[in-house]
Amino acid sequence: MASGKSSFKLILGSSSMARQRILAEMGYEFTIMTADIDEKSIRKEKPEELVTALAEAKANAIMSRLQNTGMLEKDAHTTLLITADTVVVYKGMIREKPCSKKEAREFIKGYSGGHAAVVGSVLVTNFRTGASKGGWESAEVYFHDIPDEVMDNLIDEGIPFKVAGGLMLEHPLTLPFVDSVILIL
């Protein structure tokens, strides 16, 4: 952030390491607050609708918690909340975080030498005005063959259980096997 006092407080409604790193690298100071919602209870057929609904549900849960605890009234600064969600679409099926080592391996093995779509949403909510603005984007990701050893190392690190589709593209073990990422317009 530029020098001087900020006129707003930023809350990242996400435990995503990638989202935290992006804001930190941009120089923003922020508070992390997770929504603790049951994401599996929110279902939509289209991935764009699902990630949008999940980002909205996260924002609503965090706003409700802050209002119920009186934390918003204590802070005189404008507060911005950023919530987001991501899913992977592979062979027409929506994939969220894998639930087991077996499922994580199946996910990653399927991408090896193939491709999948990543659909993500972001929602920014201004607590003072109540205004929210968001959107979604999609990209097609093409992979080189991913060796079994790399899959094992990722699973041993627990990485697949923290990210939609079980594969963090920017992870140092994964990145060499990403052939290309093409934004879908």
Short mmCIF file of C-alpha atoms in Angstrom, two decimals, residues 2-167:
data_model
loop_
_atom_site.label_atom_id
_atom_site.label_comp_id
_atom_site.label_asym_id
_atom_site.label_seq_id
_atom_site.Cartn_x
_atom_site.Cartn_y
_atom_site.Cartn_z
CA ALA A 2 1.23 3.51 -0.65
CA SER A 3 2.61 5.42 2.30
CA GLY A 4 0.14 7.24 4.46
CA LYS A 5 -2.96 6.18 6.32
CA SER A 6 -5.46 3.94 4.58
CA SER A 7 -9.08 5.05 4.59
CA PHE A 8 -10.33 1.48 4.51
CA LYS A 9 -9.80 -1.85 6.17
CA LEU A 10 -9.48 -4.91 3.95
CA ILE A 11 -10.76 -8.34 4.95
CA LEU A 12 -9.91 -11.39 2.85
CA GLY A 13 -12.70 -13.91 3.32
CA SER A 14 -10.52 -16.84 2.29
CA SER A 15 -7.91 -19.22 3.63
CA SER A 16 -6.40 -19.55 0.14
CA MET A 17 -2.62 -19.20 0.25
CA ALA A 18 -2.62 -17.98 -3.37
CA ARG A 19 -5.12 -15.19 -2.64
CA GLN A 20 -3.20 -14.16 0.48
CA ARG A 21 0.06 -14.06 -1.49
CA ILE A 22 -1.48 -11.92 -4.25
CA LEU A 23 -2.70 -9.26 -1.79
CA ALA A 24 0.57 -9.33 0.17
CA GLU A 25 2.67 -8.99 -3.00
CA MET A 26 0.52 -6.00 -3.98
CA GLY A 27 1.43 -4.40 -0.64
CA TYR A 28 -1.98 -4.56 1.00
CA GLU A 29 -2.47 -5.12 4.69
CA PHE A 30 -5.48 -7.31 5.37
CA THR A 31 -7.21 -9.47 7.92
CA ILE A 32 -8.09 -13.07 7.10
CA MET A 33 -11.54 -14.26 8.08
CA THR A 34 -13.04 -17.51 6.85
CA ALA A 35 -16.76 -18.01 6.33
CA ASP A 36 -17.01 -21.52 7.78
CA ILE A 37 -19.97 -22.41 5.58
CA ASP A 38 -20.99 -25.84 4.32
CA GLU A 39 -19.94 -25.40 0.69
CA LYS A 40 -21.32 -28.83 -0.26
CA SER A 41 -24.83 -27.65 0.68
CA ILE A 42 -24.72 -25.05 -2.10
CA ARG A 43 -25.18 -26.71 -5.48
CA LYS A 44 -25.58 -25.27 -8.96
CA GLU A 45 -25.37 -27.06 -12.31
CA LYS A 46 -23.20 -24.47 -14.04
CA PRO A 47 -19.72 -23.85 -12.61
CA GLU A 48 -20.05 -20.09 -13.13
CA GLU A 49 -23.23 -20.04 -11.04
CA LEU A 50 -21.66 -22.26 -8.36
CA VAL A 51 -18.54 -20.14 -7.80
CA THR A 52 -20.65 -16.97 -7.77
CA ALA A 53 -23.13 -18.44 -5.27
CA LEU A 54 -20.30 -19.67 -3.03
CA ALA A 55 -18.52 -16.29 -3.02
CA GLU A 56 -21.84 -14.61 -2.12
CA ALA A 57 -22.57 -17.14 0.64
CA LYS A 58 -19.11 -16.58 2.11
CA ALA A 59 -19.62 -12.80 2.07
CA ASN A 60 -23.05 -13.08 3.69
CA ALA A 61 -21.73 -15.38 6.44
CA ILE A 62 -18.80 -13.11 7.27
CA MET A 63 -20.94 -9.94 7.17
CA SER A 64 -23.50 -11.57 9.44
CA ARG A 65 -20.82 -12.64 11.93
CA LEU A 66 -19.29 -9.15 11.99
CA GLN A 67 -22.69 -7.49 12.46
CA ASN A 68 -23.68 -9.91 15.23
CA THR A 69 -20.47 -9.26 17.16
CA GLY A 70 -20.66 -5.48 16.69
CA MET A 71 -17.22 -5.41 15.09
CA LEU A 72 -18.37 -3.21 12.20
CA GLU A 73 -19.58 -0.42 14.48
CA LYS A 74 -16.23 -0.37 16.35
CA ASP A 75 -14.28 0.37 13.16
CA ALA A 76 -14.64 3.90 11.80
CA HIS A 77 -12.93 3.03 8.53
CA THR A 78 -14.71 1.78 5.44
CA THR A 79 -14.34 -1.99 5.35
CA LEU A 80 -13.99 -3.92 2.13
CA LEU A 81 -14.51 -7.68 2.10
CA ILE A 82 -13.10 -9.86 -0.68
CA THR A 83 -14.55 -13.35 -1.07
CA ALA A 84 -13.90 -15.81 -3.86
CA ASP A 85 -14.31 -19.37 -5.00
CA THR A 86 -12.81 -21.64 -7.64
CA VAL A 87 -13.77 -24.97 -9.17
CA VAL A 88 -12.22 -27.14 -11.83
CA VAL A 89 -14.26 -28.62 -14.66
CA TYR A 90 -12.90 -31.88 -16.02
CA LYS A 91 -14.75 -33.79 -18.74
CA GLY A 92 -17.90 -31.83 -17.93
CA MET A 93 -17.79 -32.60 -14.19
CA ILE A 94 -17.32 -29.93 -11.51
CA ARG A 95 -14.46 -30.73 -9.14
CA GLU A 96 -13.94 -29.07 -5.79
CA LYS A 97 -11.35 -30.09 -3.19
CA PRO A 98 -10.71 -33.85 -3.20
CA CYS A 99 -11.88 -35.76 -0.11
CA SER A 100 -9.27 -38.55 -0.04
CA LYS A 101 -5.79 -39.46 -1.24
CA LYS A 102 -7.36 -41.81 -3.76
CA GLU A 103 -9.58 -39.07 -5.17
CA ALA A 104 -6.66 -36.60 -5.25
CA ARG A 105 -4.57 -39.09 -7.24
CA GLU A 106 -7.47 -39.71 -9.68
CA PHE A 107 -7.89 -35.96 -10.20
CA ILE A 108 -4.21 -35.30 -10.88
CA LYS A 109 -3.76 -38.43 -13.02
CA GLY A 110 -6.68 -37.27 -15.17
CA TYR A 111 -5.04 -33.91 -15.87
CA SER A 112 -1.70 -35.52 -16.77
CA GLY A 113 -1.14 -34.99 -20.49
CA GLY A 114 -4.64 -33.50 -20.77
CA HIS A 115 -6.54 -30.38 -19.86
CA ALA A 116 -9.21 -28.97 -17.55
CA ALA A 117 -11.03 -25.68 -17.12
CA VAL A 118 -10.64 -23.50 -14.04
CA VAL A 119 -13.60 -21.28 -13.15
CA GLY A 120 -13.16 -18.64 -10.47
CA SER A 121 -15.20 -15.82 -8.98
CA VAL A 122 -14.40 -12.77 -6.88
CA LEU A 123 -16.85 -10.62 -4.93
CA VAL A 124 -15.93 -7.31 -3.27
CA THR A 125 -18.38 -5.98 -0.69
CA ASN A 126 -18.32 -2.50 0.87
CA PHE A 127 -19.71 -2.79 4.41
CA ARG A 128 -20.49 0.93 4.72
CA THR A 129 -22.57 1.22 1.55
CA GLY A 130 -23.75 -2.39 1.31
CA ALA A 131 -22.68 -2.43 -2.35
CA SER A 132 -21.19 -5.60 -3.83
CA LYS A 133 -19.52 -6.10 -7.17
CA GLY A 134 -18.23 -9.35 -8.54
CA GLY A 135 -17.69 -11.54 -11.52
CA TRP A 136 -16.20 -14.76 -12.78
CA GLU A 137 -13.59 -15.87 -15.28
CA SER A 138 -12.63 -19.16 -16.83
CA ALA A 139 -9.39 -20.52 -18.25
CA GLU A 140 -8.43 -23.75 -19.98
CA VAL A 141 -5.27 -25.33 -18.52
CA TYR A 142 -3.20 -27.79 -20.56
CA PHE A 143 -0.75 -30.13 -18.83
CA HIS A 144 2.33 -32.10 -19.79
CA ASP A 145 2.51 -35.64 -18.39
CA ILE A 146 2.75 -35.46 -14.59
CA PRO A 147 5.03 -38.17 -13.13
CA ASP A 148 3.72 -40.44 -10.36
CA GLU A 149 6.52 -39.20 -8.07
CA VAL A 150 5.27 -35.61 -8.39
CA MET A 151 1.70 -36.75 -7.63
CA ASP A 152 2.96 -38.62 -4.54
CA ASN A 153 4.92 -35.59 -3.31
CA LEU A 154 1.96 -33.25 -3.76
CA ILE A 155 -0.35 -35.64 -1.92
CA ASP A 156 2.22 -36.16 0.87
CA GLU A 157 2.42 -32.36 1.29
CA GLY A 158 -1.39 -32.21 1.51
CA ILE A 159 -1.62 -29.67 -1.32
CA PRO A 160 -4.55 -31.32 -3.19
CA PHE A 161 -6.82 -31.04 -0.15
CA LYS A 162 -6.43 -27.25 -0.02
CA VAL A 163 -7.41 -26.41 -3.61
CA ALA A 164 -10.25 -26.98 -6.03
CA GLY A 165 -9.55 -29.83 -8.39
CA GLY A 166 -6.65 -30.97 -6.24
CA LEU A 167 -3.91 -29.17 -8.17
#
